[in-house]
CSV table of C-alpha atoms in Angstrom, one decimal:
chain,number,residue,atom,x,y,z
P,88,UNK,CA,-102.2,-30.1,-25.8
P,89,UNK,CA,-104.9,-29.6,-23.1
P,90,UNK,CA,-105.2,-33.4,-22.7
P,91,UNK,CA,-101.5,-33.6,-21.6
P,92,UNK,CA,-102.5,-32.1,-18.3
P,93,UNK,CA,-99.6,-29.8,-18.4
P,94,UNK,CA,-99.5,-26.0,-18.9
P,95,UNK,CA,-98.2,-25.2,-22.4
P,96,UNK,CA,-97.7,-21.8,-23.8
P,97,UNK,CA,-99.0,-21.7,-27.4
P,98,UNK,CA,-97.4,-18.9,-29.6
P,99,UNK,CA,-98.6,-17.9,-33.1
P,100,UNK,CA,-96.1,-16.6,-35.6
P,101,UNK,CA,-95.8,-14.5,-37.5
P,102,UNK,CA,-97.2,-11.1,-38.7
P,103,UNK,CA,-100.8,-11.9,-37.8
P,104,UNK,CA,-103.8,-9.7,-38.9
P,105,UNK,CA,-105.1,-7.7,-36.0
P,106,UNK,CA,-108.6,-7.9,-37.5
P,107,UNK,CA,-108.7,-11.6,-36.4
P,108,UNK,CA,-107.5,-10.9,-32.9
P,109,UNK,CA,-110.5,-12.7,-31.3
P,110,UNK,CA,-109.4,-15.9,-33.1
P,111,UNK,CA,-105.8,-15.5,-31.9
P,112,UNK,CA,-107.0,-14.9,-28.4
P,113,UNK,CA,-109.3,-18.0,-28.5
P,114,UNK,CA,-106.6,-20.4,-29.8
P,115,UNK,CA,-103.3,-19.2,-28.3
P,116,UNK,CA,-101.5,-17.5,-25.5
P,117,UNK,CA,-99.5,-15.1,-27.6
P,118,UNK,CA,-99.2,-13.7,-31.1
P,119,UNK,CA,-96.6,-12.0,-33.3
P,120,UNK,CA,-97.7,-8.5,-34.3
P,121,UNK,CA,-95.3,-7.9,-37.1
P,122,UNK,CA,-92.7,-9.3,-39.5
P,123,UNK,CA,-89.3,-10.5,-38.1
P,124,UNK,CA,-87.2,-7.9,-36.4
P,125,UNK,CA,-84.1,-9.4,-37.9
P,126,UNK,CA,-82.5,-7.6,-40.8
P,127,UNK,CA,-81.9,-10.5,-43.2
P,128,UNK,CA,-79.4,-10.0,-46.0
P,129,UNK,CA,-77.4,-7.5,-44.0
P,130,UNK,CA,-74.2,-8.0,-41.9
P,131,UNK,CA,-76.1,-7.3,-38.6
P,132,UNK,CA,-78.8,-9.0,-36.7
P,133,UNK,CA,-81.2,-6.1,-36.9
P,134,UNK,CA,-81.3,-2.3,-37.2
P,135,UNK,CA,-83.1,0.8,-35.8
P,136,UNK,CA,-85.6,0.9,-38.6
P,137,UNK,CA,-86.7,-2.7,-37.8
P,138,UNK,CA,-86.9,-2.0,-34.1
P,139,UNK,CA,-88.7,1.4,-34.3
P,140,UNK,CA,-91.6,0.2,-36.4
P,141,UNK,CA,-92.7,-1.7,-33.2
P,142,UNK,CA,-93.7,1.6,-31.5
P,143,UNK,CA,-96.8,1.6,-33.7
P,144,UNK,CA,-97.4,-2.1,-33.0
P,145,UNK,CA,-97.3,-1.5,-29.2
P,146,UNK,CA,-100.0,1.2,-29.4
P,147,UNK,CA,-102.2,-0.6,-31.8
P,148,UNK,CA,-102.2,-4.0,-30.2
P,149,UNK,CA,-102.2,-2.9,-26.6
P,150,UNK,CA,-105.9,-3.2,-25.9
P,151,UNK,CA,-105.8,-6.9,-26.8
P,152,UNK,CA,-103.1,-8.0,-24.4
P,153,UNK,CA,-103.8,-9.3,-20.9
P,154,UNK,CA,-103.7,-12.4,-18.7
P,155,UNK,CA,-103.7,-15.5,-20.8
P,156,UNK,CA,-102.7,-13.8,-24.1
P,157,UNK,CA,-99.9,-11.3,-24.9
P,158,UNK,CA,-98.5,-9.4,-27.8
P,159,UNK,CA,-95.2,-10.6,-29.1
P,160,UNK,CA,-92.9,-8.0,-30.7
P,161,UNK,CA,-90.3,-10.7,-31.7
P,162,UNK,CA,-86.8,-11.4,-30.4
P,163,UNK,CA,-84.3,-9.2,-28.5
P,164,UNK,CA,-81.0,-8.9,-30.4
P,165,UNK,CA,-79.0,-6.8,-28.0
P,166,UNK,CA,-76.1,-8.9,-26.7
P,167,UNK,CA,-73.7,-9.5,-29.6
P,168,UNK,CA,-71.9,-6.2,-29.7
P,169,UNK,CA,-71.6,-4.4,-33.1
P,170,UNK,CA,-73.1,-7.5,-34.7
P,171,UNK,CA,-76.5,-6.4,-33.4
P,172,UNK,CA,-76.4,-3.3,-35.7
P,173,UNK,CA,-77.5,-0.9,-32.9
P,174,UNK,CA,-76.0,1.7,-30.7
P,175,UNK,CA,-75.9,1.3,-26.9
P,176,UNK,CA,-78.8,3.8,-26.6
P,177,UNK,CA,-80.8,2.0,-29.3
P,178,UNK,CA,-80.3,-1.3,-27.5
P,179,UNK,CA,-81.6,0.1,-24.2
P,180,UNK,CA,-84.6,1.6,-26.0
P,181,UNK,CA,-85.2,-1.7,-27.7
P,182,UNK,CA,-85.4,-3.6,-24.3
P,183,UNK,CA,-87.4,-0.7,-22.7
P,184,UNK,CA,-90.1,-0.8,-25.4
P,185,UNK,CA,-90.4,-4.6,-25.1
P,186,UNK,CA,-90.6,-4.2,-21.3
P,187,UNK,CA,-93.3,-1.5,-21.2
P,188,UNK,CA,-95.3,-3.4,-23.8
P,189,UNK,CA,-95.1,-6.6,-21.6
P,190,UNK,CA,-93.9,-8.4,-24.7
P,191,UNK,CA,-92.0,-11.8,-24.5
P,192,UNK,CA,-88.4,-11.5,-23.6
P,193,UNK,CA,-87.0,-13.9,-26.2
P,194,UNK,CA,-83.3,-13.6,-26.7
P,195,UNK,CA,-82.2,-13.5,-30.3
P,196,UNK,CA,-78.5,-13.3,-29.6
P,197,UNK,CA,-75.8,-15.9,-30.1
P,198,UNK,CA,-75.6,-17.3,-26.5
P,199,UNK,CA,-71.9,-18.3,-27.0
P,200,UNK,CA,-70.9,-14.7,-27.7
P,201,UNK,CA,-72.9,-12.6,-25.3
P,202,UNK,CA,-71.3,-9.2,-24.3
P,203,UNK,CA,-71.5,-7.7,-20.8
P,204,UNK,CA,-73.5,-4.7,-21.8
P,205,UNK,CA,-76.2,-6.8,-23.5
P,206,UNK,CA,-76.4,-9.2,-20.5
P,207,UNK,CA,-76.8,-6.2,-18.2
P,208,UNK,CA,-79.8,-5.0,-20.3
P,209,UNK,CA,-81.4,-8.5,-20.3
P,210,UNK,CA,-80.9,-9.1,-16.6
P,211,UNK,CA,-81.9,-5.8,-14.9
P,212,UNK,CA,-84.3,-6.9,-12.3
P,213,UNK,CA,-86.4,-3.7,-12.2
P,214,UNK,CA,-86.9,-3.7,-16.0
P,215,UNK,CA,-87.8,-7.4,-15.9
P,216,UNK,CA,-90.3,-6.3,-13.2
P,217,UNK,CA,-91.9,-3.9,-15.7
P,218,UNK,CA,-92.1,-6.6,-18.3
P,219,UNK,CA,-93.7,-9.0,-15.8
P,220,UNK,CA,-96.1,-6.5,-14.3
P,221,UNK,CA,-99.1,-8.0,-16.0
P,222,UNK,CA,-100.0,-4.7,-17.7
P,223,UNK,CA,-99.4,-3.9,-21.3
P,224,UNK,CA,-98.3,-0.3,-21.7
P,225,UNK,CA,-100.4,2.3,-23.4
P,226,UNK,CA,-99.2,5.2,-25.5
P,227,UNK,CA,-99.7,8.5,-23.7
P,228,UNK,CA,-98.3,10.9,-26.3
P,229,UNK,CA,-96.6,10.9,-29.7
P,230,UNK,CA,-94.8,13.5,-31.9
P,231,UNK,CA,-92.8,13.0,-35.0
P,232,UNK,CA,-89.7,12.5,-32.9
P,233,UNK,CA,-90.9,11.4,-29.4
P,234,UNK,CA,-93.1,8.8,-27.8
P,235,UNK,CA,-94.3,8.2,-24.2
P,236,UNK,CA,-95.8,4.9,-23.0
P,237,UNK,CA,-97.1,4.0,-19.5
P,238,UNK,CA,-98.3,1.2,-17.4
P,239,UNK,CA,-100.9,2.0,-14.7
P,240,UNK,CA,-100.3,-0.5,-11.9
P,241,UNK,CA,-102.9,-1.9,-9.5
P,242,UNK,CA,-101.3,0.0,-6.5
P,243,UNK,CA,-101.9,3.4,-8.2
P,244,UNK,CA,-98.3,3.9,-9.3
P,245,UNK,CA,-97.0,4.1,-12.9
P,246,UNK,CA,-94.2,2.7,-15.0
P,247,UNK,CA,-93.3,5.2,-17.8
P,248,UNK,CA,-91.1,4.9,-20.8
P,249,UNK,CA,-89.9,8.1,-22.5
P,250,UNK,CA,-88.4,7.7,-26.0
P,251,UNK,CA,-86.5,10.0,-28.4
P,252,UNK,CA,-87.1,8.5,-31.8
P,253,UNK,CA,-85.5,11.5,-33.6
P,254,UNK,CA,-82.1,12.0,-35.1
P,255,UNK,CA,-81.0,14.7,-32.6
P,256,UNK,CA,-80.8,15.0,-28.8
P,257,UNK,CA,-83.9,16.5,-27.2
P,258,UNK,CA,-86.0,16.7,-24.1
P,259,UNK,CA,-89.0,14.3,-23.7
P,260,UNK,CA,-91.6,15.3,-21.0
P,261,UNK,CA,-94.5,13.5,-19.3
P,262,UNK,CA,-97.0,15.7,-17.4
P,263,UNK,CA,-98.7,14.4,-14.3
P,264,UNK,CA,-102.0,15.9,-15.3
P,265,UNK,CA,-102.0,13.7,-18.5
P,266,UNK,CA,-101.9,10.7,-16.2
P,267,UNK,CA,-104.6,12.0,-13.9
P,268,UNK,CA,-102.1,12.5,-11.1
P,269,UNK,CA,-103.1,15.5,-8.9
P,270,UNK,CA,-100.1,17.2,-7.3
P,271,UNK,CA,-96.5,15.9,-7.1
P,272,UNK,CA,-95.0,12.5,-7.4
P,273,UNK,CA,-91.9,10.6,-6.5
P,274,UNK,CA,-89.8,9.4,-9.4
P,275,UNK,CA,-87.5,6.4,-9.5
P,276,UNK,CA,-85.1,5.5,-12.4
P,277,UNK,CA,-85.7,1.9,-13.2
P,278,UNK,CA,-82.5,1.2,-15.2
P,279,UNK,CA,-80.2,2.7,-12.5
P,280,UNK,CA,-82.3,1.9,-9.5
P,281,UNK,CA,-81.9,5.5,-8.3
P,282,UNK,CA,-84.6,7.7,-6.6
P,283,UNK,CA,-84.7,11.0,-8.5
P,284,UNK,CA,-86.8,12.8,-5.9
P,285,UNK,CA,-90.2,14.5,-5.9
P,286,UNK,CA,-91.3,16.2,-9.1
P,287,UNK,CA,-94.1,18.8,-8.8
P,288,UNK,CA,-95.9,18.6,-12.1
P,289,UNK,CA,-94.1,16.2,-14.4
P,290,UNK,CA,-90.7,14.8,-15.5
P,291,UNK,CA,-88.4,15.7,-18.3
P,292,UNK,CA,-85.7,13.4,-19.7
P,293,UNK,CA,-82.8,14.8,-21.7
P,294,UNK,CA,-82.2,12.1,-24.3
P,295,UNK,CA,-79.6,11.6,-26.9
P,296,UNK,CA,-80.5,10.2,-30.4
P,297,UNK,CA,-82.7,7.1,-30.1
P,298,UNK,CA,-82.2,7.0,-26.3
P,299,UNK,CA,-84.9,6.5,-23.7
P,300,UNK,CA,-85.5,6.6,-19.9
P,301,UNK,CA,-87.7,4.3,-17.8
P,302,UNK,CA,-89.1,5.6,-14.6
P,303,UNK,CA,-91.5,4.4,-11.8
P,304,UNK,CA,-93.8,7.2,-10.6
P,305,UNK,CA,-95.6,7.1,-7.3
P,306,UNK,CA,-98.2,9.9,-6.8
P,307,UNK,CA,-97.4,11.8,-3.6
P,308,UNK,CA,-99.9,13.5,-1.4
P,309,UNK,CA,-100.2,16.7,0.7
P,310,UNK,CA,-100.0,14.3,3.6
P,311,UNK,CA,-97.1,14.9,6.0
P,312,UNK,CA,-95.4,11.6,6.7
P,313,UNK,CA,-92.5,10.5,8.8
P,314,UNK,CA,-89.9,9.3,7.9
P,315,UNK,CA,-90.0,11.8,5.1
P,316,UNK,CA,-90.4,10.1,1.7
P,317,UNK,CA,-87.0,9.3,0.3
P,318,UNK,CA,-85.3,9.7,3.7
P,319,UNK,CA,-82.0,7.8,4.2
P,320,UNK,CA,-80.0,6.4,7.1
P,321,UNK,CA,-83.2,5.3,9.0
P,322,UNK,CA,-82.5,3.0,11.9
P,323,UNK,CA,-83.9,-0.4,11.1
P,324,UNK,CA,-84.3,-1.6,14.7
P,325,UNK,CA,-87.5,0.5,15.2
P,326,UNK,CA,-89.2,2.5,12.5
P,327,UNK,CA,-92.2,4.6,13.4
P,328,UNK,CA,-94.5,5.5,10.5
P,329,UNK,CA,-96.6,8.6,11.0
P,330,UNK,CA,-99.1,10.4,8.7
P,331,UNK,CA,-101.7,13.1,9.0
P,332,UNK,CA,-105.0,11.8,10.5
P,333,UNK,CA,-107.9,11.6,8.1
P,334,UNK,CA,-111.5,12.5,9.0
P,335,UNK,CA,-114.3,9.9,9.0
P,336,UNK,CA,-112.0,6.9,9.0
P,337,UNK,CA,-112.5,3.6,10.8
P,338,UNK,CA,-108.9,2.4,10.5
P,339,UNK,CA,-105.7,2.5,8.3
P,340,UNK,CA,-104.1,-0.3,6.4
P,341,UNK,CA,-100.3,-0.2,6.4
P,342,UNK,CA,-98.1,-2.3,4.1
P,343,UNK,CA,-94.3,-2.2,3.8
P,344,UNK,CA,-92.5,-3.9,1.0
P,345,UNK,CA,-89.0,-4.1,-0.5
P,346,UNK,CA,-90.2,-3.2,-4.0
P,347,UNK,CA,-92.1,-0.3,-5.5
P,348,UNK,CA,-94.7,-2.6,-6.9
P,349,UNK,CA,-95.6,-3.6,-3.3
P,350,UNK,CA,-95.3,-7.3,-4.0
P,351,UNK,CA,-92.5,-8.2,-1.6
P,352,UNK,CA,-94.5,-7.4,1.5
P,353,UNK,CA,-92.6,-7.6,4.9
P,354,UNK,CA,-95.2,-5.8,7.0
P,355,UNK,CA,-99.0,-5.8,6.7
P,356,UNK,CA,-101.2,-4.5,9.5
P,357,UNK,CA,-104.4,-2.5,10.2
P,358,UNK,CA,-104.3,0.2,12.9
P,359,UNK,CA,-106.8,2.5,14.3
P,360,UNK,CA,-104.4,5.4,14.9
P,361,UNK,CA,-102.3,7.4,12.4
P,362,UNK,CA,-99.1,5.6,13.5
P,363,UNK,CA,-97.5,2.2,13.1
P,364,UNK,CA,-94.3,0.7,14.6
P,365,UNK,CA,-92.1,-1.7,12.7
P,366,UNK,CA,-89.2,-3.6,14.2
P,367,UNK,CA,-86.1,-5.4,13.0
P,368,UNK,CA,-86.0,-4.4,9.4
P,369,UNK,CA,-82.9,-5.2,7.3
P,370,UNK,CA,-79.9,-2.9,7.2
P,371,UNK,CA,-79.0,-1.0,4.0
P,372,UNK,CA,-82.3,-1.7,2.4
P,373,UNK,CA,-84.8,0.4,0.4
P,374,UNK,CA,-88.4,0.1,1.7
P,375,UNK,CA,-91.7,1.3,0.3
P,376,UNK,CA,-94.7,1.8,2.5
P,377,UNK,CA,-98.3,2.3,1.5
P,378,UNK,CA,-101.0,3.8,3.8
P,379,UNK,CA,-104.7,3.4,3.0
P,380,UNK,CA,-107.8,4.6,4.8
P,381,UNK,CA,-110.7,2.2,5.6
P,382,UNK,CA,-114.2,3.6,6.0
P,383,UNK,CA,-117.4,1.5,6.0
P,384,UNK,CA,-115.5,-1.5,4.7
P,385,UNK,CA,-114.1,0.5,1.7
P,386,UNK,CA,-110.3,0.9,1.4
P,387,UNK,CA,-108.8,4.0,-0.3
P,388,UNK,CA,-105.1,4.5,-0.9
P,389,UNK,CA,-103.7,7.7,0.6
P,390,UNK,CA,-100.1,7.4,-0.7
P,391,UNK,CA,-97.0,5.4,-1.2
P,392,UNK,CA,-93.7,6.5,0.3
P,393,UNK,CA,-90.1,5.2,0.7
P,394,UNK,CA,-87.1,5.3,3.0
P,395,UNK,CA,-83.7,3.6,3.1
P,396,UNK,CA,-82.3,2.0,6.3
P,397,UNK,CA,-78.7,2.6,7.6
P,398,UNK,CA,-76.0,1.6,5.2
P,399,UNK,CA,-73.5,-1.0,6.4
P,400,UNK,CA,-71.8,-1.9,3.1
P,401,UNK,CA,-69.9,-0.2,0.3
P,402,UNK,CA,-71.8,0.3,-3.0
P,403,UNK,CA,-71.6,-2.3,-5.8
P,404,UNK,CA,-69.2,-1.7,-8.6
P,405,UNK,CA,-70.5,0.6,-11.4
P,406,UNK,CA,-71.6,-1.1,-14.6
P,407,UNK,CA,-72.2,-0.1,-18.2
P,408,UNK,CA,-68.9,1.8,-18.5
P,409,UNK,CA,-68.5,3.5,-21.9
P,410,UNK,CA,-65.5,5.5,-23.1
P,411,UNK,CA,-65.7,7.4,-26.3
P,412,UNK,CA,-62.8,9.4,-27.8
P,413,UNK,CA,-63.9,12.9,-29.0
P,414,UNK,CA,-62.5,14.8,-32.0
P,415,UNK,CA,-60.4,17.0,-29.8
P,416,UNK,CA,-58.7,13.9,-28.3
P,417,UNK,CA,-60.5,14.1,-25.0
P,418,UNK,CA,-62.3,11.0,-23.8
P,419,UNK,CA,-66.0,11.0,-22.5
P,420,UNK,CA,-66.6,8.4,-19.9
P,421,UNK,CA,-70.2,7.5,-18.7
P,422,UNK,CA,-71.6,4.7,-16.5
P,423,UNK,CA,-74.8,3.7,-14.8
P,424,UNK,CA,-75.5,5.4,-11.4
P,425,UNK,CA,-74.8,3.1,-8.5
P,426,UNK,CA,-77.4,2.7,-5.8
P,427,UNK,CA,-76.1,4.1,-2.5
P,428,UNK,CA,-73.1,5.9,-4.0
P,429,UNK,CA,-72.2,9.4,-2.8
P,430,UNK,CA,-69.3,9.9,-5.2
P,431,UNK,CA,-67.2,8.2,-7.9
P,432,UNK,CA,-63.5,7.8,-8.7
P,433,UNK,CA,-62.0,7.3,-12.2
P,434,UNK,CA,-58.8,5.4,-12.7
P,435,UNK,CA,-56.7,5.4,-15.9
P,436,UNK,CA,-53.7,3.7,-17.4
P,437,UNK,CA,-52.0,3.7,-20.7
P,438,UNK,CA,-52.5,0.6,-22.8
P,439,UNK,CA,-48.9,-0.4,-23.6
P,440,UNK,CA,-47.5,-3.4,-25.5
P,441,UNK,CA,-46.4,-5.3,-22.4
P,442,UNK,CA,-49.4,-4.4,-20.2
P,443,UNK,CA,-47.1,-3.2,-17.4
P,444,UNK,CA,-48.8,0.2,-16.8
P,445,UNK,CA,-50.7,0.7,-13.5
P,446,UNK,CA,-54.1,2.4,-12.9
P,447,UNK,CA,-53.9,5.8,-11.3
P,448,UNK,CA,-56.8,8.0,-10.2
P,449,UNK,CA,-57.5,11.0,-12.5
P,450,UNK,CA,-60.8,12.2,-11.0
P,451,UNK,CA,-62.2,11.9,-7.5
P,452,UNK,CA,-65.4,12.9,-5.7
P,453,UNK,CA,-67.5,13.0,-8.9
P,454,UNK,CA,-71.1,13.6,-8.1
P,455,UNK,CA,-72.5,12.5,-11.5
P,456,UNK,CA,-72.0,9.3,-13.6
P,457,UNK,CA,-70.0,11.0,-16.3
P,458,UNK,CA,-66.6,12.6,-16.8
P,459,UNK,CA,-64.5,14.1,-19.7
P,460,UNK,CA,-60.8,13.2,-19.6
P,461,UNK,CA,-59.2,16.3,-21.2
P,462,UNK,CA,-55.7,15.3,-20.3
P,463,UNK,CA,-55.7,12.4,-22.7
P,464,UNK,CA,-52.7,12.5,-25.0
P,465,UNK,CA,-53.1,12.5,-28.8
P,466,UNK,CA,-52.4,9.1,-30.3
P,467,UNK,CA,-52.3,7.2,-26.9
P,468,UNK,CA,-54.9,4.5,-26.0
P,469,UNK,CA,-56.1,4.5,-22.5
P,470,UNK,CA,-58.0,2.0,-20.3
P,471,UNK,CA,-60.4,3.2,-17.6
P,472,UNK,CA,-62.1,1.8,-14.5
P,473,UNK,CA,-64.6,3.4,-12.2
P,474,UNK,CA,-65.4,2.9,-8.5
P,475,UNK,CA,-68.3,4.1,-6.3
P,476,UNK,CA,-68.0,5.4,-2.7
P,477,UNK,CA,-70.2,6.0,0.2
P,478,UNK,CA,-69.6,6.7,3.9
P,479,UNK,CA,-68.6,3.1,4.5
P,480,UNK,CA,-65.9,2.8,1.8
P,481,UNK,CA,-65.1,2.2,-1.9
P,482,UNK,CA,-66.6,-0.4,-4.1
P,483,UNK,CA,-64.8,-3.0,-6.2
P,484,UNK,CA,-63.5,-1.9,-9.5
P,485,UNK,CA,-65.8,-1.8,-12.5
P,486,UNK,CA,-64.9,-3.7,-15.7
P,487,UNK,CA,-62.2,-1.9,-17.6
P,488,UNK,CA,-63.0,-0.2,-20.8
P,489,UNK,CA,-60.9,1.4,-23.5
P,490,UNK,CA,-61.4,4.6,-25.4
P,491,UNK,CA,-60.8,2.7,-28.7
P,492,UNK,CA,-62.1,-0.7,-29.7
P,493,UNK,CA,-58.6,-2.0,-29.9
P,494,UNK,CA,-58.6,-4.1,-26.8
P,495,UNK,CA,-58.7,-7.5,-28.4
P,496,UNK,CA,-56.2,-6.4,-31.1
P,497,UNK,CA,-53.8,-5.1,-28.5
P,498,UNK,CA,-54.2,-8.3,-26.5
P,499,UNK,CA,-53.4,-10.4,-29.6
P,500,UNK,CA,-50.4,-8.2,-30.5
P,501,UNK,CA,-49.1,-8.4,-26.9
P,502,UNK,CA,-49.5,-12.2,-26.9
P,503,UNK,CA,-47.8,-12.4,-30.3
P,504,UNK,CA,-44.9,-10.3,-29.2
P,505,UNK,CA,-44.7,-12.2,-26.0
P,506,UNK,CA,-44.6,-15.5,-28.0
P,507,UNK,CA,-41.9,-14.2,-30.3
P,508,UNK,CA,-39.8,-13.0,-27.4
P,509,UNK,CA,-40.2,-16.5,-25.8
P,510,UNK,CA,-39.2,-18.2,-29.1
P,511,UNK,CA,-36.2,-15.9,-29.4
P,512,UNK,CA,-35.1,-16.5,-25.8
P,513,UNK,CA,-35.6,-20.3,-26.3
P,514,UNK,CA,-33.6,-20.3,-29.5
P,515,UNK,CA,-30.7,-18.3,-27.9
P,516,UNK,CA,-30.8,-20.7,-25.0
P,517,UNK,CA,-30.6,-23.7,-27.3
P,518,UNK,CA,-27.8,-22.2,-29.4
P,519,UNK,CA,-25.7,-21.5,-26.3
P,520,UNK,CA,-26.5,-25.0,-24.9
P,521,UNK,CA,-25.6,-26.7,-28.2
P,522,UNK,CA,-22.4,-24.5,-28.5
P,523,UNK,CA,-21.5,-25.5,-24.9
P,524,UNK,CA,-22.0,-29.1,-25.7
P,525,UNK,CA,-19.9,-28.8,-28.8
P,526,UNK,CA,-17.1,-27.1,-26.9
P,527,UNK,CA,-17.2,-29.9,-24.3
P,528,UNK,CA,-17.0,-32.6,-27.0
P,529,UNK,CA,-14.1,-30.8,-28.7
P,530,UNK,CA,-12.2,-30.6,-25.5
P,531,UNK,CA,-12.8,-34.3,-24.8
P,532,UNK,CA,-11.6,-35.2,-28.3
P,533,UNK,CA,-8.5,-33.2,-27.9
P,534,UNK,CA,-7.7,-34.8,-24.6
P,535,UNK,CA,-8.2,-38.3,-26.1
P,536,UNK,CA,-6.0,-37.4,-29.0
């Protein structure tokens, strides 16, 4: 293969012995760490038992992954609806674990039957960024029902995955001290692309059964900066970055990027004062900036901060809309937070046979991405859509979702009824037409006679 002159990725499968890792590293670019994740002999592609055994694999094989050779946890089966054999939370945890482990993203779903939720999991750019960070995540902590993994990135920031592996909802916590972070840190939700603000000593995620949360953590500093980290509505025409002056420093190195990993650099400059001016940034864009001190040729990172320039557009439509009917006939609606949204509106309509009902707002100015519809009538199916708003206006409508999984059935019934009505009307028309012709012929015969 080397003689072809082309780069070829060589993958070894499957269930290799970790004791021979030096051989696998010498002869390949990737190696399977376990048996197939697929649940053969069952109606579904996989199940949580198959997926969750990979937590141990990630921790055990992590030291052996790196540039040129990576651990392979097997395929991702998350985009074929109920056929996958997993809940929505389990699918998200599935992808999150593969991402934090820097495992191959190999899709195991039927590509002709992909569902929107699965595609949203596989195409989230910030989660793909975690997967492509070049760092295999380490296990930070483990209990019988929780696990925390992290990637320490070259810029001093961290990607962290918090997992509830238990059978009941619970809180999962990461402490900054355990990562060696002194002081507070800025937290960013990687799935929703939302900044969660500064956390003093750690972060706690409230997770449902088998759920998870992926965050990016940037250690803060006692440094006073301007614009304040996380500030919004910053004018992009001229941004002046300021920070507290440091002692015994020759210069400062300033970088501004469009991503928290500081790879999409838009400004890179060294200055001798504790201030830097940047002109002509983009509107409605989130920027990260890093300041480092330089003394005797040695560079030391001081901190990474962020700001968002003035918004000029409405938010994007919310995604991952889920509607679950509760036992008391109320309906719980949840969705992904939308970047730049200041509130949400929920619209509802009854799902009737003819599909003639119109959407009407039932909740406005919602501050959080969830709502319980307590006005739902017993025995009635509803369809919901969600929009996001900011000072500019309202987003496009989300995909519609129904409280019961009867959408396809109702569509088929509606089409069938419509077809039957069409057949009946056509038959009536033909009968009347034939009768009219018959009467005409009879009249003509009478006249002839």
